């Protein structure tokens, strides 16, 4: 069985050495001192290692089963979900008015990582519920909030997002699901939704479906889409559960991975629902869920890479094969461990330097969300809105890539299901697709976010890098290994932005043909910035005589690797972008 | 169900426009005129589309089952195997002395591609047999050849390769399987072998296992390894089948993909075997199989990408989603097809330009093998020996990458097994691992092949590029789009080679840390060379007034894409290589 241990020290490093959370002027952050966050992460790590990780392969092997209209989750999932619920893990950043603990979002994200690493499919039941909670919390009436939120905070009732239909995913304007008003404030919802994660299961008393549908007579396309709350079981006036609603599971999809999560075809047959938010403003309400979900999916990307990495390291130390080219390192054994080989090191360093950079990037994003929500900081809001597609797209692409790389360390055993490495890759694969396929993230970044508010957020980002480099100009320890590569990468990114401005006007395809490369480029620059800051923070800790010297030295060496070996990718992306649309769009459709 | 149509025109283009096979002075090539190869490829395509492709998902879903010691293959496999056998497809390039058709190797490779695209797992039964055939053909005694080959040529008896043991794969010197001489020229083979593809099944009368084992008292490590022929069922003097040998299937492995192939744990319990080739020279005999197998695995890489690409193109034309940013292209429909979007084009062009370049590269490799074997051309032999790890490593990495990219075109449906795109990715994944994991290929390339015969083969490769560029210097149509990018990429590759020479002496890790990047770099340069040649060939055909103008124009446009969008990767690989071992090897094993 694969191993998993929560990287508590690394998470603490991001919260305290890098972000210095307890010194930030955000409500609730004053409580996030080292001891408190350490205790929370330790507990989160325990439940992840002891309860969730052992169920990961069980979930993959058994999958979810639809029997007589009821979905049965894998052995042990229900008991584990009870434990998660009872531990209060579903309520961390929820509103205390509805039973939540009111902790900052960053704390819930930091505590979430271990459970996503340990069992991504399991964690989704809670993750989807949190998204639905947020949408109701922001857009619901007081009555709706009173009715649904307390039970959703505890996951006694779980939630879902219903967007996709068989013929439309990205282009939701084409949707056919209808919501016919009953005249009493309720609607009859009819239609079919597909790919509904956690669509049905046996771990909660009720399931609150948030369903996008069109009210007949409304505007065409995406402007006529509204969002509805459709409970699986109707709720009586006194809050008790009533009759079954017209919601049923058509089937459970057979997927490449995340078998432990029930991905359902949901049939709505005159199901009773109520409007959430305003008529025809469903996309706005849904986007509350989607932005949060996208940050969470980015976390899935690196969290799966982290779990895969830990196992790759274990195997690389355990498996004896070949001899170090520079002389035997285990002369008394029949061979040296794999980890002596430079190409195995390359894989492990790629993974390690990515995961640690990605964690910092995601936590910084969560920090910006807290700053935006709690302090009403428009700049933080603009910045995180710019970063969201990068966090989602770049971190899930790379997360999958490094889960695949971990298989490679195992050689043939990486392909055998028993060892668990295939599952990390298969599970991680979905994160590149759902919550907006990564190509859509790239389109969002280049087609919308770059120019948002007159391009002010991307300018602020460049300014932030420039300032950091300038401020640390005299820091010789940082200069060659961190500041110079960051400067070069940032220059590449700016040149790409310039290319888009100069050529995208003439023909928008010149920009869109480079959107994916730009997303990756920006991901590298963001991780480069994170590493430069982490390098500085680690050096500072060493200068201050930190007791755990090896930890900080490792951090610096890992950062150096990222800057030397990963950041040069920006030049390649720029070269591709600079060729514009000509070769990309050269063929007619029938020439393929 | 996924579609598949053999790309007959593209294969013909490589054979005739690019390689001009029928004009080459190699025995048997004179028969390879356009009509003949076209007829063969058309028939191969038919059996692939009509018989093998429909069984691909069946094989994936049913898998192979071990029942009472007997392996049952998926429904339909046996009948299909009979059809393949009866069509003579297993005998194409085999020796006519043993019932083969004696066609050049390149012809068998060209005809192989469709069946590998259509059903990779199925094709492996035949592929392994061919490898075993080759080893016996080269190293067997006359008696052995007479005894085994005629039945193996027809696949009445299939073959296997038994190398890996639970504790060793790459490092075969550690192997424990023993071969104790019986004194009568036979040996008792005992031990356990794992990951044995086509290890057992119900489609052949007998299975001829080639097994690596150690004769007690022989040299330690890899120098004491011998190769044995161990039939599943013993063969009587008169050639009829006798008693069961001491060979049994321990279990069938549960794998990520290629479920249609039975990957077995094989137990040898005093099984009777005979030596193939010389005592303690087993690796030499086995390498005959492995080099051929590596070219075949490279073909698997691009053949899976081809199948995935065809489906991605189909879906991109079929699925309506969103509108072209430059104005609706399907104004009467509810939305435009996916193929209008630049980022979808990017994926399709990446796939198309890779697959066509990879096909040319692999066929060129097969051409060199024919030249080496039939003409005894040492230069061709040296060149293909240099190229083999690149064909295997680069083409399987990229093949998997583009199978994954095809899933992405399908969005959520790419993750659902029913659509078949997940299978292409899962099946393609193994090709990066078996027949020497790709890291081992990179090590072979940089640690052995570059310096082989005093570096003469890599110098010849650089010279070949230089000559091509010089010869076509006046060709303005070719210059900017093909020659200049090729020149730049080749310069990067030479610079990397120079870095290895200058720094690898001091510390071999400086070279080995960049081995994987070098393998990819060289792959790009090889495909760049192929594309420059194909671009020239297509222009020539157009100048000569070829009737199929659109085909040749498409070829040129696809090549331009590769040169503009893919070749710039060489600069990134060079930048990584130039950082040497410092950051790669910086950490102690316990710092991970």
Tab-separated table of C-alpha atoms in Angstrom, chain A residues 193-586:
chain	number	residue	atom	x	y	z
A	193	UNK	CA	-27.258	16.490	-16.092
A	194	UNK	CA	-24.076	14.475	-16.497
A	195	UNK	CA	-20.702	14.200	-14.762
A	196	UNK	CA	-22.261	15.069	-11.393
A	197	UNK	CA	-19.573	14.360	-8.824
A	198	UNK	CA	-20.960	12.984	-5.547
A	199	UNK	CA	-24.327	13.026	-7.332
A	200	UNK	CA	-25.700	10.379	-5.050
A	201	UNK	CA	-24.323	8.242	-2.232
A	202	UNK	CA	-25.162	6.626	1.089
A	203	UNK	CA	-23.151	8.831	3.415
A	204	UNK	CA	-25.570	11.730	4.046
A	205	UNK	CA	-29.227	12.114	4.988
A	206	UNK	CA	-29.907	14.445	2.106
A	207	UNK	CA	-28.189	15.855	-0.950
A	208	UNK	CA	-28.663	19.466	-1.984
A	209	UNK	CA	-28.288	19.763	-5.732
A	210	UNK	CA	-27.520	23.156	-7.215
A	211	UNK	CA	-28.881	22.945	-10.740
A	212	UNK	CA	-28.506	25.318	-13.667
A	213	UNK	CA	-31.680	25.467	-15.785
A	214	UNK	CA	-33.595	27.780	-18.087
A	215	UNK	CA	-36.887	29.378	-17.218
A	216	UNK	CA	-39.027	29.217	-20.389
A	217	UNK	CA	-39.454	32.608	-21.997
A	218	UNK	CA	-36.178	33.929	-20.647
A	219	UNK	CA	-33.310	35.280	-22.754
A	220	UNK	CA	-31.528	32.956	-25.180
A	221	UNK	CA	-28.220	31.382	-24.409
A	222	UNK	CA	-26.166	31.868	-21.308
A	223	UNK	CA	-28.136	34.968	-20.301
A	224	UNK	CA	-31.227	32.883	-19.695
A	225	UNK	CA	-29.680	30.478	-17.235
A	226	UNK	CA	-30.804	30.433	-13.607
A	227	UNK	CA	-29.574	28.504	-10.589
A	228	UNK	CA	-31.862	26.361	-8.457
A	229	UNK	CA	-31.676	24.552	-5.164
A	230	UNK	CA	-33.092	21.055	-5.652
A	231	UNK	CA	-32.906	18.750	-2.627
A	232	UNK	CA	-32.882	15.002	-3.149
A	233	UNK	CA	-35.436	14.712	-0.356
A	234	UNK	CA	-37.873	17.544	0.156
A	235	UNK	CA	-37.628	19.398	3.409
A	236	UNK	CA	-40.698	20.020	5.542
A	237	UNK	CA	-41.533	23.346	7.134
A	238	UNK	CA	-40.145	22.149	10.471
A	239	UNK	CA	-36.861	21.161	8.838
A	240	UNK	CA	-37.537	17.437	8.952
A	241	UNK	CA	-37.163	15.368	5.814
A	242	UNK	CA	-40.256	14.794	3.703
A	243	UNK	CA	-40.953	13.063	0.395
A	244	UNK	CA	-38.451	12.057	-2.260
A	245	UNK	CA	-38.063	14.756	-4.907
A	246	UNK	CA	-38.163	13.984	-8.640
A	247	UNK	CA	-34.408	13.388	-8.783
A	248	UNK	CA	-32.897	10.067	-9.729
A	249	UNK	CA	-29.577	8.593	-10.748
A	250	UNK	CA	-29.493	7.471	-14.383
A	251	UNK	CA	-26.191	5.680	-14.017
A	252	UNK	CA	-22.735	5.891	-12.540
A	253	UNK	CA	-20.069	6.638	-15.136
A	254	UNK	CA	-17.134	4.241	-15.582
A	255	UNK	CA	-14.151	6.535	-15.345
A	256	UNK	CA	-10.383	6.422	-15.704
A	257	UNK	CA	-9.995	7.228	-12.024
A	258	UNK	CA	-11.521	8.763	-8.864
A	259	UNK	CA	-13.601	5.591	-8.686
A	260	UNK	CA	-14.367	6.247	-5.047
A	261	UNK	CA	-16.451	9.223	-6.048
A	262	UNK	CA	-19.842	8.583	-7.602
A	263	UNK	CA	-19.927	10.478	-10.883
A	264	UNK	CA	-23.600	10.339	-11.779
A	265	UNK	CA	-25.941	10.969	-14.637
A	266	UNK	CA	-28.756	12.800	-12.816
A	267	UNK	CA	-32.284	12.847	-14.119
A	268	UNK	CA	-34.589	15.645	-13.020
A	269	UNK	CA	-38.215	14.841	-13.653
A	270	UNK	CA	-40.359	17.755	-12.535
A	271	UNK	CA	-38.239	17.945	-9.424
A	272	UNK	CA	-39.218	20.745	-7.064
A	273	UNK	CA	-36.657	23.483	-6.770
A	274	UNK	CA	-36.319	27.058	-5.635
A	275	UNK	CA	-34.386	29.859	-7.258
A	276	UNK	CA	-30.965	30.687	-5.771
A	277	UNK	CA	-30.136	34.326	-6.431
A	278	UNK	CA	-31.820	36.183	-9.259
A	279	UNK	CA	-33.652	34.889	-12.305
A	280	UNK	CA	-31.331	34.500	-15.322
A	281	UNK	CA	-28.307	35.332	-13.193
A	282	UNK	CA	-27.446	31.718	-12.578
A	283	UNK	CA	-23.957	31.893	-13.982
A	284	UNK	CA	-23.015	34.636	-11.563
A	285	UNK	CA	-24.181	32.573	-8.626
A	286	UNK	CA	-22.489	29.472	-9.989
A	287	UNK	CA	-19.204	31.314	-10.401
A	288	UNK	CA	-18.935	31.723	-6.657
A	289	UNK	CA	-18.628	27.969	-6.514
A	290	UNK	CA	-16.429	27.708	-9.541
A	291	UNK	CA	-13.696	30.124	-8.493
A	292	UNK	CA	-13.380	28.476	-5.132
A	293	UNK	CA	-13.545	25.095	-6.812
A	294	UNK	CA	-10.761	26.048	-9.214
A	295	UNK	CA	-8.381	26.880	-6.404
A	296	UNK	CA	-9.333	23.562	-4.827
A	297	UNK	CA	-8.675	21.725	-8.072
A	298	UNK	CA	-5.246	23.347	-8.358
A	299	UNK	CA	-4.609	21.997	-4.879
A	300	UNK	CA	-5.701	18.543	-6.059
A	301	UNK	CA	-3.067	18.800	-8.782
A	302	UNK	CA	-0.132	19.331	-6.491
A	303	UNK	CA	-1.546	17.220	-3.655
A	304	UNK	CA	-1.636	14.150	-5.889
A	305	UNK	CA	1.886	14.925	-7.082
A	306	UNK	CA	2.950	15.175	-3.418
A	307	UNK	CA	1.506	11.758	-2.573
A	308	UNK	CA	3.076	10.230	-5.682
A	309	UNK	CA	6.393	11.933	-4.874
A	310	UNK	CA	6.513	10.546	-1.341
A	311	UNK	CA	6.156	7.054	-2.714
A	312	UNK	CA	8.702	7.654	-5.453
A	313	UNK	CA	11.223	8.751	-2.806
A	314	UNK	CA	10.458	5.697	-0.712
A	315	UNK	CA	10.934	3.354	-3.650
A	316	UNK	CA	14.055	5.134	-4.894
A	317	UNK	CA	15.656	4.543	-1.503
A	318	UNK	CA	14.373	1.014	-1.153
A	319	UNK	CA	14.927	-0.537	-4.568
A	320	UNK	CA	18.466	-1.702	-5.265
A	321	UNK	CA	19.331	-1.547	-8.943
A	322	UNK	CA	22.614	-0.781	-10.659
A	323	UNK	CA	25.587	1.120	-9.305
A	324	UNK	CA	26.299	4.830	-9.049
A	325	UNK	CA	28.484	5.784	-11.995
A	326	UNK	CA	30.788	7.629	-9.588
A	327	UNK	CA	31.444	4.496	-7.495
A	328	UNK	CA	29.347	2.103	-5.398
A	329	UNK	CA	27.417	3.810	-2.621
A	330	UNK	CA	26.132	0.613	-1.058
A	331	UNK	CA	29.217	-1.573	-1.554
A	332	UNK	CA	28.078	-4.249	0.869
A	333	UNK	CA	24.747	-4.675	-0.883
A	334	UNK	CA	24.108	-6.375	-4.200
A	335	UNK	CA	23.430	-2.985	-5.827
A	336	UNK	CA	22.918	0.689	-4.991
A	337	UNK	CA	19.507	2.200	-4.346
A	338	UNK	CA	17.863	3.869	-7.339
A	339	UNK	CA	18.305	7.293	-5.752
A	340	UNK	CA	22.020	7.332	-6.614
A	341	UNK	CA	21.192	7.668	-10.324
A	342	UNK	CA	21.119	11.232	-11.686
A	343	UNK	CA	18.073	10.610	-13.855
A	344	UNK	CA	16.089	9.381	-10.842
A	345	UNK	CA	17.240	12.495	-8.971
A	346	UNK	CA	16.040	14.626	-11.850
A	347	UNK	CA	12.552	13.166	-11.501
A	348	UNK	CA	12.483	13.554	-7.718
A	349	UNK	CA	13.812	17.122	-7.858
A	350	UNK	CA	11.304	18.039	-10.572
A	351	UNK	CA	8.522	16.762	-8.348
A	352	UNK	CA	9.787	18.219	-5.099
A	353	UNK	CA	10.534	21.653	-6.493
A	354	UNK	CA	7.180	21.763	-8.250
A	355	UNK	CA	5.081	20.616	-5.305
A	356	UNK	CA	6.666	23.013	-2.835
A	357	UNK	CA	6.379	25.917	-5.253
A	358	UNK	CA	2.791	24.991	-6.057
A	359	UNK	CA	1.862	24.819	-2.392
A	360	UNK	CA	3.228	28.310	-1.823
A	361	UNK	CA	1.398	29.598	-4.899
A	362	UNK	CA	-1.925	28.092	-3.836
A	363	UNK	CA	-1.641	29.302	-0.255
A	364	UNK	CA	-0.765	32.760	-1.530
A	365	UNK	CA	-3.946	32.564	-3.624
A	366	UNK	CA	-5.953	31.598	-0.540
A	367	UNK	CA	-4.314	34.481	1.306
A	368	UNK	CA	-5.425	36.889	-1.439
A	369	UNK	CA	-8.969	35.518	-1.228
A	370	UNK	CA	-9.042	36.159	2.515
A	371	UNK	CA	-7.678	39.661	1.940
A	372	UNK	CA	-10.306	40.290	-0.686
A	373	UNK	CA	-13.244	38.867	1.296
A	374	UNK	CA	-12.352	40.056	4.751
A	375	UNK	CA	-10.676	43.374	3.986
A	376	UNK	CA	-12.573	44.213	0.795
A	377	UNK	CA	-9.210	44.651	-0.907
A	378	UNK	CA	-9.943	45.144	-4.619
A	379	UNK	CA	-6.319	44.729	-5.627
A	380	UNK	CA	-6.086	41.362	-3.918
A	381	UNK	CA	-9.354	40.404	-5.580
A	382	UNK	CA	-8.074	41.393	-9.005
A	383	UNK	CA	-4.817	39.572	-8.490
A	384	UNK	CA	-6.380	36.313	-7.379
A	385	UNK	CA	-8.854	36.497	-10.216
A	386	UNK	CA	-5.866	36.731	-12.570
A	387	UNK	CA	-4.112	33.851	-10.814
A	388	UNK	CA	-7.069	31.476	-10.566
A	389	UNK	CA	-6.823	30.032	-14.097
A	390	UNK	CA	-3.057	29.641	-13.639
A	391	UNK	CA	-3.463	27.861	-10.312
A	392	UNK	CA	-6.074	25.572	-11.827
A	393	UNK	CA	-4.505	24.967	-15.234
A	394	UNK	CA	-0.789	24.927	-14.572
A	395	UNK	CA	-0.860	23.060	-11.273
A	396	UNK	CA	-3.123	20.300	-12.556
A	397	UNK	CA	-1.108	19.800	-15.768
A	398	UNK	CA	2.104	19.579	-13.813
A	399	UNK	CA	0.520	17.591	-11.004
A	400	UNK	CA	-0.509	14.913	-13.478
A	401	UNK	CA	2.876	15.039	-15.192
A	402	UNK	CA	4.648	14.361	-11.918
A	403	UNK	CA	2.252	11.638	-10.833
A	404	UNK	CA	3.116	9.979	-14.146
A	405	UNK	CA	6.814	10.567	-13.421
A	406	UNK	CA	6.434	8.792	-10.074
A	407	UNK	CA	5.139	5.732	-11.916
A	408	UNK	CA	8.294	5.883	-13.995
A	409	UNK	CA	10.509	5.653	-10.899
A	410	UNK	CA	8.768	2.354	-10.112
A	411	UNK	CA	9.531	0.921	-13.550
A	412	UNK	CA	7.217	-1.984	-14.371
A	413	UNK	CA	5.719	-1.889	-10.895
A	414	UNK	CA	4.453	1.602	-11.652
A	415	UNK	CA	2.094	0.074	-14.199
A	416	UNK	CA	0.729	-2.592	-11.837
A	417	UNK	CA	-2.335	-1.434	-9.921
A	418	UNK	CA	-1.338	-3.204	-6.717
A	419	UNK	CA	1.456	-0.688	-6.101
A	420	UNK	CA	-0.906	2.280	-6.243
A	421	UNK	CA	1.126	4.532	-8.521
A	422	UNK	CA	-1.195	4.132	-11.473
A	423	UNK	CA	-4.057	5.369	-9.324
A	424	UNK	CA	-2.289	8.624	-8.503
A	425	UNK	CA	-1.888	9.275	-12.231
A	426	UNK	CA	-5.421	8.184	-13.125
A	427	UNK	CA	-6.961	10.230	-10.315
A	428	UNK	CA	-4.846	13.299	-11.069
A	429	UNK	CA	-5.897	13.179	-14.736
A	430	UNK	CA	-9.413	14.472	-14.048
A	431	UNK	CA	-8.169	17.671	-12.450
A	432	UNK	CA	-6.993	18.865	-15.895
A	433	UNK	CA	-10.524	18.457	-17.206
A	434	UNK	CA	-13.179	19.338	-14.682
A	435	UNK	CA	-14.098	22.788	-13.391
A	436	UNK	CA	-13.246	24.098	-16.846
A	437	UNK	CA	-10.810	22.128	-19.001
A	438	UNK	CA	-7.320	23.621	-18.899
A	439	UNK	CA	-7.656	25.018	-22.406
A	440	UNK	CA	-10.633	26.995	-21.126
A	441	UNK	CA	-8.520	28.241	-18.229
A	442	UNK	CA	-5.936	29.450	-20.724
A	443	UNK	CA	-8.655	31.188	-22.710
A	444	UNK	CA	-9.985	32.790	-19.532
A	445	UNK	CA	-6.472	33.990	-18.687
A	446	UNK	CA	-5.532	35.421	-22.064
A	447	UNK	CA	-8.960	36.329	-23.393
A	448	UNK	CA	-10.320	37.895	-20.201
A	449	UNK	CA	-8.096	38.196	-17.198
A	450	UNK	CA	-5.058	39.844	-18.813
A	451	UNK	CA	-7.111	42.782	-20.017
A	452	UNK	CA	-9.395	42.952	-16.972
A	453	UNK	CA	-9.672	46.444	-15.495
A	454	UNK	CA	-7.438	47.787	-18.222
A	455	UNK	CA	-4.718	45.231	-17.611
A	456	UNK	CA	-4.087	46.622	-14.181
A	457	UNK	CA	-3.758	43.293	-12.371
A	458	UNK	CA	-1.130	41.837	-14.633
A	459	UNK	CA	0.767	45.122	-14.432
A	460	UNK	CA	0.585	44.882	-10.659
A	461	UNK	CA	1.977	41.377	-10.858
A	462	UNK	CA	4.928	42.485	-12.986
A	463	UNK	CA	5.490	45.401	-10.647
A	464	UNK	CA	5.525	43.032	-7.686
A	465	UNK	CA	8.291	40.980	-9.276
A	466	UNK	CA	10.261	44.072	-10.240
A	467	UNK	CA	9.999	45.441	-6.740
A	468	UNK	CA	11.094	42.183	-5.191
A	469	UNK	CA	14.130	42.007	-7.433
A	470	UNK	CA	15.015	45.632	-6.754
A	471	UNK	CA	14.569	45.335	-2.997
A	472	UNK	CA	16.909	42.387	-2.897
A	473	UNK	CA	19.423	43.690	-5.362
A	474	UNK	CA	22.180	43.784	-2.778
A	475	UNK	CA	21.520	40.244	-1.613
A	476	UNK	CA	24.397	38.403	-3.237
A	477	UNK	CA	23.307	35.018	-1.910
A	478	UNK	CA	19.989	35.420	-3.691
A	479	UNK	CA	21.154	37.156	-6.836
A	480	UNK	CA	22.641	34.639	-9.246
A	481	UNK	CA	20.536	31.633	-8.299
A	482	UNK	CA	17.171	33.271	-7.749
A	483	UNK	CA	16.874	36.909	-8.841
A	484	UNK	CA	18.480	36.633	-12.241
A	485	UNK	CA	16.493	33.621	-13.443
A	486	UNK	CA	13.314	35.268	-12.144
A	487	UNK	CA	14.146	38.456	-14.007
A	488	UNK	CA	14.748	36.560	-17.253
A	489	UNK	CA	11.540	34.555	-16.927
A	490	UNK	CA	9.516	37.621	-16.077
A	491	UNK	CA	10.968	39.379	-19.103
A	492	UNK	CA	9.847	36.483	-21.286
A	493	UNK	CA	6.365	36.702	-19.849
A	494	UNK	CA	6.172	40.437	-20.488
A	495	UNK	CA	7.393	39.930	-24.038
A	496	UNK	CA	4.592	37.436	-24.588
A	497	UNK	CA	2.052	39.879	-23.218
A	498	UNK	CA	3.469	42.502	-25.550
A	499	UNK	CA	3.161	40.137	-28.488
A	500	UNK	CA	-0.495	39.557	-27.666
A	501	UNK	CA	-1.164	43.292	-27.467
A	502	UNK	CA	0.549	44.039	-30.738
A	503	UNK	CA	-0.833	41.116	-32.706
A	504	UNK	CA	-4.053	40.141	-30.980
A	505	UNK	CA	-5.826	43.275	-32.205
A	506	UNK	CA	-5.186	42.442	-35.851
A	507	UNK	CA	-6.250	38.863	-35.308
A	508	UNK	CA	-7.358	37.531	-31.934
A	509	UNK	CA	-6.193	34.064	-32.970
A	510	UNK	CA	-2.627	35.345	-32.663
A	511	UNK	CA	-3.246	35.639	-28.943
A	512	UNK	CA	-5.416	32.573	-28.508
A	513	UNK	CA	-2.945	30.322	-30.330
A	514	UNK	CA	-0.493	31.160	-27.569
A	515	UNK	CA	-2.890	31.051	-24.654
A	516	UNK	CA	-1.865	27.635	-23.379
A	517	UNK	CA	1.814	28.457	-23.582
A	518	UNK	CA	1.136	31.704	-21.771
A	519	UNK	CA	-0.665	29.913	-18.958
A	520	UNK	CA	2.305	27.623	-18.462
A	521	UNK	CA	4.760	30.457	-18.725
A	522	UNK	CA	2.904	32.429	-16.126
A	523	UNK	CA	2.754	29.363	-13.903
A	524	UNK	CA	6.526	29.094	-14.074
A	525	UNK	CA	6.992	32.768	-13.304
A	526	UNK	CA	4.623	32.496	-10.327
A	527	UNK	CA	6.475	29.490	-8.972
A	528	UNK	CA	9.736	31.288	-9.683
A	529	UNK	CA	8.540	34.236	-7.619
A	530	UNK	CA	7.446	31.891	-4.854
A	531	UNK	CA	10.829	30.187	-4.857
A	532	UNK	CA	12.732	33.452	-4.816
A	533	UNK	CA	10.712	34.496	-1.796
A	534	UNK	CA	11.075	31.103	-0.145
A	535	UNK	CA	14.803	31.136	-0.835
A	536	UNK	CA	15.042	34.483	0.868
A	537	UNK	CA	12.922	33.332	3.797
A	538	UNK	CA	15.023	30.212	4.265
A	539	UNK	CA	18.264	32.212	4.173
A	540	UNK	CA	16.817	34.565	6.745
A	541	UNK	CA	15.903	31.676	9.017
A	542	UNK	CA	19.425	30.296	8.723
A	543	UNK	CA	20.919	33.709	9.447
A	544	UNK	CA	18.721	33.922	12.513
A	545	UNK	CA	20.231	30.649	13.691
A	546	UNK	CA	17.269	28.361	13.060
A	547	UNK	CA	17.739	25.054	14.812
A	548	UNK	CA	16.518	22.960	11.879
A	549	UNK	CA	19.387	23.898	9.605
A	550	UNK	CA	19.010	20.940	7.239
A	551	UNK	CA	15.388	21.802	6.542
A	552	UNK	CA	16.188	25.342	5.429
A	553	UNK	CA	19.219	24.266	3.436
A	554	UNK	CA	17.092	21.715	1.643
A	555	UNK	CA	14.599	24.424	0.880
A	556	UNK	CA	17.263	26.616	-0.708
A	557	UNK	CA	18.730	23.744	-2.746
A	558	UNK	CA	15.266	22.792	-3.978
A	559	UNK	CA	14.592	26.370	-5.006
A	560	UNK	CA	17.891	26.554	-6.846
A	561	UNK	CA	16.877	23.480	-8.789
A	562	UNK	CA	13.572	25.028	-9.820
A	563	UNK	CA	15.218	28.237	-10.957
A	564	UNK	CA	17.946	26.420	-12.895
A	565	UNK	CA	15.985	23.568	-14.394
A	566	UNK	CA	12.355	24.580	-14.661
A	567	UNK	CA	12.265	28.305	-15.283
A	568	UNK	CA	14.103	28.052	-18.642
A	569	UNK	CA	10.834	26.696	-20.027
A	570	UNK	CA	9.594	30.277	-20.345
A	571	UNK	CA	11.882	30.924	-23.316
A	572	UNK	CA	10.424	27.961	-25.158
A	573	UNK	CA	6.878	29.113	-24.485
A	574	UNK	CA	7.775	32.591	-25.698
A	575	UNK	CA	9.293	31.221	-28.896
A	576	UNK	CA	6.089	29.309	-29.578
A	577	UNK	CA	3.880	32.289	-28.787
A	578	UNK	CA	5.908	34.525	-31.093
A	579	UNK	CA	4.987	32.367	-34.078
A	580	UNK	CA	1.373	33.507	-33.716
A	581	UNK	CA	-1.576	31.871	-35.402
A	582	UNK	CA	-0.086	31.244	-38.848
A	583	UNK	CA	1.010	27.650	-38.459
A	584	UNK	CA	-1.681	26.818	-35.898
A	585	UNK	CA	-4.590	27.859	-38.098
A	586	UNK	CA	-3.040	26.975	-41.473
